[in-house]
Structures are given as C-alpha cells and as structure tokens.
PDB file of C-alpha atoms and ligand atoms in Angstrom:
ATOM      1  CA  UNK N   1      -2.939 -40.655  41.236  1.00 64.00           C
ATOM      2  CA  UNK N   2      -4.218 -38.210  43.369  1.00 80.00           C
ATOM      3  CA  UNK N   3      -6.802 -35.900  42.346  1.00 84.00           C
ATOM      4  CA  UNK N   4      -4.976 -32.722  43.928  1.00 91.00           C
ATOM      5  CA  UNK N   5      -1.938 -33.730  42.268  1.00 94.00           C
ATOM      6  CA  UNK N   6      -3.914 -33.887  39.064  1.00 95.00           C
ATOM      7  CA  UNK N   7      -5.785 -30.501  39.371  1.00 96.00           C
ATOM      8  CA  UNK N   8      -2.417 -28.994  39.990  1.00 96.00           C
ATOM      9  CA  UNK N   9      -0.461 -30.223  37.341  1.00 97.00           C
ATOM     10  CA  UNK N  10      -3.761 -29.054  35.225  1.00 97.00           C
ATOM     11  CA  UNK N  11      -3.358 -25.588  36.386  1.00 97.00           C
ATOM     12  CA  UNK N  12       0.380 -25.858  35.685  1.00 98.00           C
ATOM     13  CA  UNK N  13      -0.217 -26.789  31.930  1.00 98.00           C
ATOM     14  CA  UNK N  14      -2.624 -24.172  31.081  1.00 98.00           C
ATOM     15  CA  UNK N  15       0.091 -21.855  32.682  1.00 97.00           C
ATOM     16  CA  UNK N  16       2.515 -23.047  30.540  1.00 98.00           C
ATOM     17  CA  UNK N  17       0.179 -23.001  27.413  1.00 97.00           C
ATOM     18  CA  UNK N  18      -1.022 -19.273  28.363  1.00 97.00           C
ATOM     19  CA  UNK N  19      -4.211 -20.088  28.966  1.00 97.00           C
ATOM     20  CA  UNK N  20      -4.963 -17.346  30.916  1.00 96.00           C
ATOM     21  CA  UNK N  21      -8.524 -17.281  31.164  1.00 98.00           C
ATOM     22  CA  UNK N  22      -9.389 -20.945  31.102  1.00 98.00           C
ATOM     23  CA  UNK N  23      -6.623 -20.989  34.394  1.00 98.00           C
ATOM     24  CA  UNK N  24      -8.646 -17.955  35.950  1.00 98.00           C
ATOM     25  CA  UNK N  25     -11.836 -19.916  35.448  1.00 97.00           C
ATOM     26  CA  UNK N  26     -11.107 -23.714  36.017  1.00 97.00           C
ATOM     27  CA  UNK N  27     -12.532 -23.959  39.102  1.00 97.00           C
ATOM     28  CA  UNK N  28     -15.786 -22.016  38.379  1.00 97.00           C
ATOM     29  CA  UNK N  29     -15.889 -24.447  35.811  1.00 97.00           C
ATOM     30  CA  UNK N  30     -15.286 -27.315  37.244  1.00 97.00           C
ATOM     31  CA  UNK N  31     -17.790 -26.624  40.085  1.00 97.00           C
ATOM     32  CA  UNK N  32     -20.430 -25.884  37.460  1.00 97.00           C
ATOM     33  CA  UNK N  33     -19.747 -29.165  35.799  1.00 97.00           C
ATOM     34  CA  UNK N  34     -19.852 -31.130  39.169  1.00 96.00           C
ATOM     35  CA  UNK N  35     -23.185 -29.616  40.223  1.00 97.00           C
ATOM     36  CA  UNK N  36     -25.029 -29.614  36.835  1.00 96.00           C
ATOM     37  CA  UNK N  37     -23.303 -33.100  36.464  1.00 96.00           C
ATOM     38  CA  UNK N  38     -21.490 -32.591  33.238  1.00 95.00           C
ATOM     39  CA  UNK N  39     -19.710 -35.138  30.857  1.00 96.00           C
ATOM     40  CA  UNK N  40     -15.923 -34.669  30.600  1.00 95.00           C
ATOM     41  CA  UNK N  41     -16.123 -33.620  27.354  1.00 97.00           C
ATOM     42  CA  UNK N  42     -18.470 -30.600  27.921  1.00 97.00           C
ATOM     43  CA  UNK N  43     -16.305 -29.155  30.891  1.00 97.00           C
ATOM     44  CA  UNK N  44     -13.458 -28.746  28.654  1.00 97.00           C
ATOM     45  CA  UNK N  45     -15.951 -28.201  26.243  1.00 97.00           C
ATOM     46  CA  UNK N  46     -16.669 -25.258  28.244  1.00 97.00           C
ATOM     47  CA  UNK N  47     -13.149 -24.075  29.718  1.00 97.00           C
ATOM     48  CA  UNK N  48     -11.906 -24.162  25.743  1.00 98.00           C
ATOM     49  CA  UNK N  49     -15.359 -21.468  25.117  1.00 98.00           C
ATOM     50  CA  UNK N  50     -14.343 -19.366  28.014  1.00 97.00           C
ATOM     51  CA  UNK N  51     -10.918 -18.792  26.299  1.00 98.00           C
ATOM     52  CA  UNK N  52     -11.268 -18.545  23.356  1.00 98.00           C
ATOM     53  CA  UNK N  53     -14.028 -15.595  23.735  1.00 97.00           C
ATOM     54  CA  UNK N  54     -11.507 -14.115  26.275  1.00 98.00           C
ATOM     55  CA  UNK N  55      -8.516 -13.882  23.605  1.00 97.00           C
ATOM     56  CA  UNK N  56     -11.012 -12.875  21.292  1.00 98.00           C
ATOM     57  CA  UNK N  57     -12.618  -9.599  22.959  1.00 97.00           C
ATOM     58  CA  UNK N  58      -8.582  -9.037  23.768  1.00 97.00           C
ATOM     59  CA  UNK N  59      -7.740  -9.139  20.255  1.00 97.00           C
ATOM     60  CA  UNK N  60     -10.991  -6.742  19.824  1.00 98.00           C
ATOM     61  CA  UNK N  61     -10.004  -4.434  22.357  1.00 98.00           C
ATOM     62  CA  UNK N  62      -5.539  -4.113  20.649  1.00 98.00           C
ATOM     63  CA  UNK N  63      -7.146  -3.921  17.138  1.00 98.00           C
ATOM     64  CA  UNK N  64      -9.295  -0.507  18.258  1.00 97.00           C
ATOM     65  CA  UNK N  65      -5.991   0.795  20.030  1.00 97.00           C
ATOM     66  CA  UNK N  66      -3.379   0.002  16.944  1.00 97.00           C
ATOM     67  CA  UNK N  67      -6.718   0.691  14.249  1.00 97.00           C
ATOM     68  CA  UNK N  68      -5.528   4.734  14.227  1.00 97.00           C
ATOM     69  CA  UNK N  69      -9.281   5.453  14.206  1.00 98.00           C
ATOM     70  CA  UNK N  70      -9.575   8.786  15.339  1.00 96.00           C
ATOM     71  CA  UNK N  71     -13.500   8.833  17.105  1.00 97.00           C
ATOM     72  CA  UNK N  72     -15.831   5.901  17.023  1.00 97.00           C
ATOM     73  CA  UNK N  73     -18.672   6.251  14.837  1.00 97.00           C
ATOM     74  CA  UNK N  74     -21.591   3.558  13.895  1.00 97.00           C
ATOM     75  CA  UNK N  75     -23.347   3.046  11.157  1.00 97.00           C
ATOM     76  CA  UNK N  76     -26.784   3.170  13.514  1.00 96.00           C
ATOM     77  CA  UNK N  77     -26.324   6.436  15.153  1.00 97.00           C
ATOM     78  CA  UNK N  78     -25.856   7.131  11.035  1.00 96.00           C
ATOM     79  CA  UNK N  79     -28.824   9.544  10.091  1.00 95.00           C
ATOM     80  CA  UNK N  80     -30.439   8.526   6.514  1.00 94.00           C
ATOM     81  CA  UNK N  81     -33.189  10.613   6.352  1.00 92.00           C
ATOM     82  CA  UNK N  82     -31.179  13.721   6.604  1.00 90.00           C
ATOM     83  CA  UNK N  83     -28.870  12.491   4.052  1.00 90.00           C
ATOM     84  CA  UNK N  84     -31.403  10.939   1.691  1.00 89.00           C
ATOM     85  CA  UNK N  85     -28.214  10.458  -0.772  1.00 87.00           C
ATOM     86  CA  UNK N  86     -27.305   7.817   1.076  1.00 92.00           C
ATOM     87  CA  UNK N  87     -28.450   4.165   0.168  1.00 93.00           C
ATOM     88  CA  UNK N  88     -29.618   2.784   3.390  1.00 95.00           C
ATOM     89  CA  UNK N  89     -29.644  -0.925   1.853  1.00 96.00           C
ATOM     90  CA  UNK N  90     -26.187  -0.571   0.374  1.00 97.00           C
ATOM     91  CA  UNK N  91     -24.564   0.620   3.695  1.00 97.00           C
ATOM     92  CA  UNK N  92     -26.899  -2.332   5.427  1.00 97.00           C
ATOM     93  CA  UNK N  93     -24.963  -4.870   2.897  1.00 98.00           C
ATOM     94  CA  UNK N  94     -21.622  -3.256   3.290  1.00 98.00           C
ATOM     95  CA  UNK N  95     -22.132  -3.812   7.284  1.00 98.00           C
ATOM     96  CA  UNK N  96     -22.724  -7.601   6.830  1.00 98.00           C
ATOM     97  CA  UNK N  97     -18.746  -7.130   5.940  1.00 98.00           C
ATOM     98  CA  UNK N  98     -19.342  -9.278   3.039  1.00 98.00           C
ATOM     99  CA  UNK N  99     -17.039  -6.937   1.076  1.00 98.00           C
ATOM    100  CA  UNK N 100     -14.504  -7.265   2.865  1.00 98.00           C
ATOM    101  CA  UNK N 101     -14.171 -11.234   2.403  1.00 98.00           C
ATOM    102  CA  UNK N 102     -14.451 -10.574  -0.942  1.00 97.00           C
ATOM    103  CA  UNK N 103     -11.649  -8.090  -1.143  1.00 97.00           C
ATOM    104  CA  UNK N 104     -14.167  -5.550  -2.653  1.00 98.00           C
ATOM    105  CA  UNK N 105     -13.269  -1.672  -1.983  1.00 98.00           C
ATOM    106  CA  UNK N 106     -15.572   1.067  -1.223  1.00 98.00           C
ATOM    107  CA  UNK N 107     -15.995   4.732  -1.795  1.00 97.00           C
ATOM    108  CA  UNK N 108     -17.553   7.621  -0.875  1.00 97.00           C
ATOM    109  CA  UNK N 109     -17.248  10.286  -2.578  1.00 96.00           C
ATOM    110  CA  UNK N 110     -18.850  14.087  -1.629  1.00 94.00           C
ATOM    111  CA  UNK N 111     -18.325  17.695  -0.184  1.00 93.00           C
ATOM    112  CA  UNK N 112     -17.392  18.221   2.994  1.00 93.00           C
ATOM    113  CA  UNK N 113     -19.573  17.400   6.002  1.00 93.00           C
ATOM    114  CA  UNK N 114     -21.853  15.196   4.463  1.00 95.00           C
ATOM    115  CA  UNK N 115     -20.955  12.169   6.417  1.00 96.00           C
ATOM    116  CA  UNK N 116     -18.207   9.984   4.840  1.00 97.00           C
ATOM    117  CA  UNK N 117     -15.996   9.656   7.575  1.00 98.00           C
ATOM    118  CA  UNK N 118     -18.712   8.742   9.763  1.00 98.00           C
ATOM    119  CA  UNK N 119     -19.981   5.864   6.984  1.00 98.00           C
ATOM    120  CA  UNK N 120     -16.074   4.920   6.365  1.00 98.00           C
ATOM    121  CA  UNK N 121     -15.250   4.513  10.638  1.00 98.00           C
ATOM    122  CA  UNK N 122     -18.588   2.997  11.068  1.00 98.00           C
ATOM    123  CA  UNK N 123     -17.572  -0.216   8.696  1.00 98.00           C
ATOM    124  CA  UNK N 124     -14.290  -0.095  10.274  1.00 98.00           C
ATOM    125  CA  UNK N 125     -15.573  -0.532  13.613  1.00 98.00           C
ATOM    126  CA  UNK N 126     -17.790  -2.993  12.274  1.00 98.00           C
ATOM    127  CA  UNK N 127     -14.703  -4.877  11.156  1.00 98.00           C
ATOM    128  CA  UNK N 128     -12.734  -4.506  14.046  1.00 98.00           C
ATOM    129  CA  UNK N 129     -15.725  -6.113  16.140  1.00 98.00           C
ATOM    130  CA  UNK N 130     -15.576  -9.112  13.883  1.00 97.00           C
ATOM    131  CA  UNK N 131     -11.871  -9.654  14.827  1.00 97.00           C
ATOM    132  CA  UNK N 132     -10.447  -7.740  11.596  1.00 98.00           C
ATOM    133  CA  UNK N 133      -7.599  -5.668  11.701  1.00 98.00           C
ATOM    134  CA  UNK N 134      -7.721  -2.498  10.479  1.00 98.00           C
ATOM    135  CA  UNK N 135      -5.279   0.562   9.658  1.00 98.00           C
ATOM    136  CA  UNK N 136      -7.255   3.823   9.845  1.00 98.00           C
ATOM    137  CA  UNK N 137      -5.180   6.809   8.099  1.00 97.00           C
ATOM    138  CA  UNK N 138      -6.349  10.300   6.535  1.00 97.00           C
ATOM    139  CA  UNK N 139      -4.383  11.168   3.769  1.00 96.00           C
ATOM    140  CA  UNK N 140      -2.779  14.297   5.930  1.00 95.00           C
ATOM    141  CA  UNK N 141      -1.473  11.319   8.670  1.00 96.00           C
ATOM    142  CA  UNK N 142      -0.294   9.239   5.731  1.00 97.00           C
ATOM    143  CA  UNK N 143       1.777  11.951   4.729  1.00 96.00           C
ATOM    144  CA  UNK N 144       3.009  12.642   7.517  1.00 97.00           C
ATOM    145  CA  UNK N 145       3.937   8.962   8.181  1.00 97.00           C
ATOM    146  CA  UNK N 146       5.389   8.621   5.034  1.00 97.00           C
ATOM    147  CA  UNK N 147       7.958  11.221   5.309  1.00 97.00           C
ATOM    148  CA  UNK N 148       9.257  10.094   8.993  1.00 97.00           C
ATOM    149  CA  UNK N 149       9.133   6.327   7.069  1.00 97.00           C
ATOM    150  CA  UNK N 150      11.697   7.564   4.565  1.00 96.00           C
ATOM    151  CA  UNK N 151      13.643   9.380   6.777  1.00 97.00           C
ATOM    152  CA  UNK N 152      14.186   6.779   8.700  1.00 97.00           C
ATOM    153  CA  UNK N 153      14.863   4.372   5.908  1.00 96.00           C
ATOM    154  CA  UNK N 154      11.384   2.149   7.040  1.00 96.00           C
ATOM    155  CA  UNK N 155       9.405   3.182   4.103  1.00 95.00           C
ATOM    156  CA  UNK N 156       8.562  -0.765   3.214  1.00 95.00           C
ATOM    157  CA  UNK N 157       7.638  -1.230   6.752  1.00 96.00           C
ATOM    158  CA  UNK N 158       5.708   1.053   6.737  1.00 96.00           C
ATOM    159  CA  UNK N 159       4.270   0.012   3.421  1.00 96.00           C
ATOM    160  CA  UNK N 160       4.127  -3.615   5.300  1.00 96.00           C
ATOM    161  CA  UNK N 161       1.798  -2.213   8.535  1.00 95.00           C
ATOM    162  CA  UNK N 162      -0.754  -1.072   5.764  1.00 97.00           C
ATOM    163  CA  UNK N 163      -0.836  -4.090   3.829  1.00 97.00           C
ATOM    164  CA  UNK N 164      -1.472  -6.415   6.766  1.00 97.00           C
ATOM    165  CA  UNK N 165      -4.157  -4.730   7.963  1.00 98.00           C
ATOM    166  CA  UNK N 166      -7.337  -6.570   6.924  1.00 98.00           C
ATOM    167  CA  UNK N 167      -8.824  -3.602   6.285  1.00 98.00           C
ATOM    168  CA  UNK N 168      -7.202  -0.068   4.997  1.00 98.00           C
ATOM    169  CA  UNK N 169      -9.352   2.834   5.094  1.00 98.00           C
ATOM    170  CA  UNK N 170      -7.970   6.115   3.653  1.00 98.00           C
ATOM    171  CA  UNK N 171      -9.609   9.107   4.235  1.00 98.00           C
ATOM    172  CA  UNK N 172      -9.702  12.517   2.554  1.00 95.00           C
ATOM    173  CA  UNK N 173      -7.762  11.752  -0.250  1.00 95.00           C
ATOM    174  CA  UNK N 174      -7.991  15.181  -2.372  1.00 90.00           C
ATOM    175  CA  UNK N 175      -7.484  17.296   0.371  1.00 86.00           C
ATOM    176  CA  UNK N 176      -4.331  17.918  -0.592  1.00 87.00           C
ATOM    177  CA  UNK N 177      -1.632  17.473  -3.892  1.00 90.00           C
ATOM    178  CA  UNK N 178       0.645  14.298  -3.654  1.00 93.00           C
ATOM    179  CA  UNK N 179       4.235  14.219  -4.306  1.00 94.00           C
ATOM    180  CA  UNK N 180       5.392  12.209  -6.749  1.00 94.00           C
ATOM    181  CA  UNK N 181       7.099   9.671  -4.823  1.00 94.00           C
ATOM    182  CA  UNK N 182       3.868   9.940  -2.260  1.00 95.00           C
ATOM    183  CA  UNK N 183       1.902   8.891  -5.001  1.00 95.00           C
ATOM    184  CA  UNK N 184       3.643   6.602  -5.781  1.00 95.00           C
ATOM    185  CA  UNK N 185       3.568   4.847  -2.355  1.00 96.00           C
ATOM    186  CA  UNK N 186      -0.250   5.306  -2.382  1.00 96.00           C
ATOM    187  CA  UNK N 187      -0.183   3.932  -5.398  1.00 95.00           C
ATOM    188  CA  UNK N 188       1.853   0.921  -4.538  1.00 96.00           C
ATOM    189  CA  UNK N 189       0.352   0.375  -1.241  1.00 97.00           C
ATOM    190  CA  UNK N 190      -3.288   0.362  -3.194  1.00 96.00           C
ATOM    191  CA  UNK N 191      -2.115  -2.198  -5.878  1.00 96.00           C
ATOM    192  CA  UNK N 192      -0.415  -4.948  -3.424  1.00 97.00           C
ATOM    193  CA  UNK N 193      -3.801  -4.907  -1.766  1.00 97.00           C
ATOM    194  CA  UNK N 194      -5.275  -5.424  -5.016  1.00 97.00           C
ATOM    195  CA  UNK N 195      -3.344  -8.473  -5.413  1.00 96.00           C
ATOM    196  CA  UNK N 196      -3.945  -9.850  -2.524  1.00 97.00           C
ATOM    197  CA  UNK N 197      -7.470  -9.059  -2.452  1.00 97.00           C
ATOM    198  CA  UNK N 198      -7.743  -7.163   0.227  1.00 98.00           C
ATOM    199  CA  UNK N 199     -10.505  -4.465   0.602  1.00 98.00           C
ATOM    200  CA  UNK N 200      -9.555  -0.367   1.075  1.00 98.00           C
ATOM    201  CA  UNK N 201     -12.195   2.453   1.718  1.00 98.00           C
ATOM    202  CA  UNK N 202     -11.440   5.520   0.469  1.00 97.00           C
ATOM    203  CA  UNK N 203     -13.137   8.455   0.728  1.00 97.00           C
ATOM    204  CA  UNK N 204     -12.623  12.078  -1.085  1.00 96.00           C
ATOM    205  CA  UNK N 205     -13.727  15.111  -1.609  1.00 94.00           C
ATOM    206  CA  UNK N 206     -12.959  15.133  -5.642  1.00 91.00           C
ATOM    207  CA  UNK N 207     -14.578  13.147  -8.169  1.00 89.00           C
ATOM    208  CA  UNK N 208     -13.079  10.429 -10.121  1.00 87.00           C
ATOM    209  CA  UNK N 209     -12.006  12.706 -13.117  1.00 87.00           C
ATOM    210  CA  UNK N 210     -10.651  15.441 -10.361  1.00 88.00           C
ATOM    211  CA  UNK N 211      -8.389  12.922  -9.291  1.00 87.00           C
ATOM    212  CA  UNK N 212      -5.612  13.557 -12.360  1.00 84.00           C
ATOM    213  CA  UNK N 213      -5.362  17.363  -9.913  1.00 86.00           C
ATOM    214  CA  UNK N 214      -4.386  15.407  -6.882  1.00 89.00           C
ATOM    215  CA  UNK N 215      -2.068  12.574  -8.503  1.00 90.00           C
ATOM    216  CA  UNK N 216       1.009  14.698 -10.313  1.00 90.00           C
ATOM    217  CA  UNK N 217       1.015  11.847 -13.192  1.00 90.00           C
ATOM    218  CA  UNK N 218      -2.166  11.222 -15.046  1.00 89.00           C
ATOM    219  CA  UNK N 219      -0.982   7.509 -15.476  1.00 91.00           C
ATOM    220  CA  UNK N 220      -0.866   6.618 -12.273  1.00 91.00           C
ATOM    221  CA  UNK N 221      -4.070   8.519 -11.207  1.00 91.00           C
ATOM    222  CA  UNK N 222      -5.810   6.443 -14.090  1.00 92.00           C
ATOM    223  CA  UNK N 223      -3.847   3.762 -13.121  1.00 93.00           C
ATOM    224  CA  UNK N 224      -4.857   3.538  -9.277  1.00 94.00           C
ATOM    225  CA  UNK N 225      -8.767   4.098 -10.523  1.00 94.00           C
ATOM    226  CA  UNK N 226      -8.473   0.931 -12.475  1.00 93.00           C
ATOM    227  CA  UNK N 227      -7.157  -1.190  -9.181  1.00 93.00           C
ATOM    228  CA  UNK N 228      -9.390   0.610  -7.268  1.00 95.00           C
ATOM    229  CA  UNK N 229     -13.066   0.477  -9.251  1.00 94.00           C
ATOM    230  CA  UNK N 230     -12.235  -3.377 -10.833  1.00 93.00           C
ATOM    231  CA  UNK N 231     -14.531  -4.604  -7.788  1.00 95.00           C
ATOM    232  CA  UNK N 232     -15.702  -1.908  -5.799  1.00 96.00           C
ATOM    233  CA  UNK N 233     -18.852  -0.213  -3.983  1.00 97.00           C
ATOM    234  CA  UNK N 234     -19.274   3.574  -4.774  1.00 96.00           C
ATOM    235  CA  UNK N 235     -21.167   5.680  -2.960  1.00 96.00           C
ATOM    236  CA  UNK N 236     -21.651   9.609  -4.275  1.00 95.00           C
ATOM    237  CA  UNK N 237     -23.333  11.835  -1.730  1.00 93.00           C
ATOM    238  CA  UNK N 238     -23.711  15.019  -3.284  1.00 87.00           C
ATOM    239  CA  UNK N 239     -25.996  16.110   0.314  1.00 76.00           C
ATOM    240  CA  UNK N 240     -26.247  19.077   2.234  1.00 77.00           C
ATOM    241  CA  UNK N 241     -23.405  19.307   5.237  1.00 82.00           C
ATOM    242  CA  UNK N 242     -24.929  17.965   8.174  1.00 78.00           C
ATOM    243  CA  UNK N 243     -23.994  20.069  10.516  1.00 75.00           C
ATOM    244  CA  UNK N 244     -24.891  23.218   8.012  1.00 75.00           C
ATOM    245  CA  UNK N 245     -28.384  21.204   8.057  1.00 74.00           C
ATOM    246  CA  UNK N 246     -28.866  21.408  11.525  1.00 74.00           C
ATOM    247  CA  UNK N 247     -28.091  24.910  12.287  1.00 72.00           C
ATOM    248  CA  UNK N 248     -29.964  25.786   9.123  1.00 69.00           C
ATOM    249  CA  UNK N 249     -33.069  23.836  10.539  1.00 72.00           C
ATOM    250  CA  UNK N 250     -32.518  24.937  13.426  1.00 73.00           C
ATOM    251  CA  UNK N 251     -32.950  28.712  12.439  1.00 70.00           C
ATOM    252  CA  UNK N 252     -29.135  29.705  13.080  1.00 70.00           C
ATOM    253  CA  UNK N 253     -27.060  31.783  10.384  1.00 61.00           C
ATOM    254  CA  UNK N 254     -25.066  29.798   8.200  1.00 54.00           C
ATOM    255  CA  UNK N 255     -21.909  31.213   7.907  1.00 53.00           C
ATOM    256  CA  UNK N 256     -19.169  29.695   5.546  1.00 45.00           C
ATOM    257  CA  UNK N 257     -16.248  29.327   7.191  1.00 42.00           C
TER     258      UNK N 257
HETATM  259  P1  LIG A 301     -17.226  14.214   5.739  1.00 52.70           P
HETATM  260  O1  LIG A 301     -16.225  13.174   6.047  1.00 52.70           O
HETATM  261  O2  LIG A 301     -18.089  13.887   4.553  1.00 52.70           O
HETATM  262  O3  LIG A 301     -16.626  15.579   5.623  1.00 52.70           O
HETATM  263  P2  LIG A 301     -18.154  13.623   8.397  1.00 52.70           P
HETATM  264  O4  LIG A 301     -18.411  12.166   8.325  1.00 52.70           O
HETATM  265  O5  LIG A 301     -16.897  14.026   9.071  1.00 52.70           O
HETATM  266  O6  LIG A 301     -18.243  14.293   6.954  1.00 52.70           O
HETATM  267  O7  LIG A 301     -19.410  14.313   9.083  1.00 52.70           O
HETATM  268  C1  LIG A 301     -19.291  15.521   9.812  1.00 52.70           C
HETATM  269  C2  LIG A 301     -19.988  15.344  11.156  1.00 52.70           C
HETATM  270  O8  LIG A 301     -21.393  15.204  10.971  1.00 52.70           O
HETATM  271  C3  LIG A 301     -19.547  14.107  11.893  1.00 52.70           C
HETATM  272  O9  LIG A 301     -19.554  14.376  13.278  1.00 52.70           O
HETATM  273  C4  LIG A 301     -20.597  13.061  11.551  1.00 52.70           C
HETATM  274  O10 LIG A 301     -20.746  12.104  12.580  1.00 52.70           O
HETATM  275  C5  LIG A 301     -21.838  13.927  11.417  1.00 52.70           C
HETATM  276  N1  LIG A 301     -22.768  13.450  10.385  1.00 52.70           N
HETATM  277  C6  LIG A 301     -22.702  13.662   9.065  1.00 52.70           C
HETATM  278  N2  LIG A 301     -23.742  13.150   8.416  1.00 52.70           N
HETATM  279  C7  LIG A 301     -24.501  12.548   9.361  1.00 52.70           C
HETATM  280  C8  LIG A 301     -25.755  11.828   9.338  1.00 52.70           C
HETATM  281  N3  LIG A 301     -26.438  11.661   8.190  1.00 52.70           N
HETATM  282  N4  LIG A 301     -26.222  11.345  10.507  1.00 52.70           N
HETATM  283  C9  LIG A 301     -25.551  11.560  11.658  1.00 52.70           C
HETATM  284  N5  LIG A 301     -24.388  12.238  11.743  1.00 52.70           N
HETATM  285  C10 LIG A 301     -23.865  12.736  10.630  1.00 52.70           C
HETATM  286 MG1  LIG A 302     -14.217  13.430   6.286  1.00 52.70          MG
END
C-alpha cells in the first residue's frame, strides 16, 4: 500500500478519534523521527506525549474558568514574615497537595485581612495546576446560589456541581447567619464529601465555639465540626491585617473602616 494512502488514512483516524493535537503535529513529528532516525515505537511514543500534555493544559486552562475563583493568588507571592502566625512548613506540606489525596480538610481561621483567602486560592490554584477540579464559593455566593437552586427546583444539582469538584473551598463562612434549610445544605454538602473523602477548605472569621452563632441549630453546628475536624489541617492566624500592616509601617493613619 501506498505510503500517501497510509499517512492519509492516519490523519483521518486521529480525526475521527479527536486527536487534535497529535493531527496538528504528525508531521512535525514524523519529520523529527525521520531525521533523528527514530524507532516506530518512539514516534508514536512521541505523538501520544504531545497529546496528552495538550488535553491536559486544556483541561488546566476549563478548570480555572468553571473553578469560580475570584483573583489568582500563590502561595509564593504569600508573605510569612509579615504574618509570622503562619506555619511556613505546614502551608509547604499542604502545597505538595498531599491532603487532598487523602481527603484531609483544611482551615484557616482569623480576623479579617490577615491572609486566608490568599492561603485558601493559593492551594486551589495549586490543585487546579495538577489537573484537579475545583469549586471556589464564599459563603455570600453560596447563598446566593442556593436560593436561585431552589427556586428553580435544581437544589441537588446544585448540591451535585459541589460534590464533584475535587476540591471545595468555602470561604468566609461566619460572615453572615445561615438559614435553617441553608445550613442544612452546607451541612449536607460538607458530609457527602466526608464520605467520599473528599477534601474542603474552609475559612472563617469565627472560632470553632462561635460557630453555634452562625449555624441556627447547635446540633448541626457540632455536628458539621465533627465531619469537618475528623482529619483535618487547622491553621489559626490571630495576625495583624496586612494591609493595616503596611500602611501602619508605612507611616499612614490607620483608620477603621
Ligand atoms: P482574609 O481572607 O483573611 O480576610 P485576604 O487573604 O483577603 O485576608 O488578604 C487581604 C489582602 O492582603 C489580599 O490581597 C492578600 O493577598 C493580601 N495579604 C494578606 N496577607 C498577606 C501576606 N502575608 N503576604 C502577602 N499578601 C498578603
Ligand atoms: Mg477572606
């Protein structure tokens, strides 16, 4: 059989299979592996690499847009000297995501400004890099979300988009009082995860025992706590606000908002 006939019933398969990249690339491939004088084996070797890597940095790039993560953050542009609270070696562990194949939670708890969105965002992007998915919500979104869910009769699809993510991170819970049947969905959202062991970071303003104030039943506030802490990372900054910090270094009023 001809070799033309060959090469274009080649490109034809990888059409039909998808294979976007590895079609886009086959000839730069095949022209590497003639002139470097390749075995079989490592050209497709190599045109199997090329997509694979492409569907993965595509999968990287949908998970960022469908994460909900408001700003990027990293945990290296993460300051630890200003906020000495901050244990540099736990955050360095949490970043080698091995929490998050072990369906551990974290938490960060601490006043305002004093970085736990930036720690929580930072180990979400850190997932999303490594192909995770991740659902990115503050607790004023989820509410929001939760209310157009019932509405619209979709509140266990909503309930579903949560639980698939890999990762759930919840931020600002305290901010404001739940409704019962809100709590109840956090609640429920927080123990499927549980059972399927997969991780959540949450991060709040109140302290565990101020958490009865934000959950209208005690039982479930104690209740959630006991899903949450079984295997979990806490982290209590009790810091300075960064941004109070600066301008206070920096020999500007402070004025309290
Ligand atoms: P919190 O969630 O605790 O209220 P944020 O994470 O939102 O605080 O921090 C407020 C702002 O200050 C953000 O822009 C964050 O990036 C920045 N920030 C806070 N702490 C630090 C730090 N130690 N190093 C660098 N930036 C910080
Ligand atoms: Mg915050």
């Amino acid at each position: 059989m001809s070799g033309t006939i060959v090469y274009e019933r080649v490109r034809e398969s990888l059409e039909k299979l998808r294979m976007e990249a590895a079609l886009n690339e086959l000839d730069d491939v095949l022209q590497r592996g003639a002139k470097e004088e390749r075995s079989s084996i490592e050209v497709l070797d190599q045109l199997l690499e090329r997509e694979l890597s492409f569907r993965f940095e595509r999968r990287v790039r949908t998970n960022f847009k469908l994460s909900g993560l408001p700003v990027i953050k990293r945990l290296d542009e993460f300051d630890y000297e200003a906020q000495p609270q901050v244990p540099k070696r736990t955050m360095e562990e949490l970043a080698t995501l091995r929490f998050l194949h072990n369906g551990e939670n974290v938490l960060f708890l601490g006043p305002c400004g004093v970085g736990k969105t930036h720690l929580a965002i930072g180990l979400a992007v850190r997932a999303i890099e490594e192909g995770h998915r991740v659902y990115f919500s503050s607790l004023h979104d989820l509410v929001a979300k939760m209310a157009s869910a019932r509405e619209r009769h979709r509140l266990d699809r909503f309930m579903y988009a949560i639980h698939r993510a890999d990762l759930w991170v919840l931020d600002e819970l305290g901010f404001l009082p739940l409704s019962a049947e809100d709590a109840t969905f956090v609640f429920e959202s927080v123990n499927k995860r549980y059972q399927s062991k997969k991780s959540t970071i949450i991060t709040s303003n109140k302290t565990f025992t101020g958490w009865s104030d934000i959950f209208p039943d005690p039982v479930l506030a104690t209740a959630l706590l006991d899903r949450l802490l079984h295997h979990a990372v806490t982290v209590n900054i009790r810091g300075e606000s960064y941004r109070l910090r600066n301008r206070r270094e920096a020999g500007i009023p402070i004025q309290e908002n």
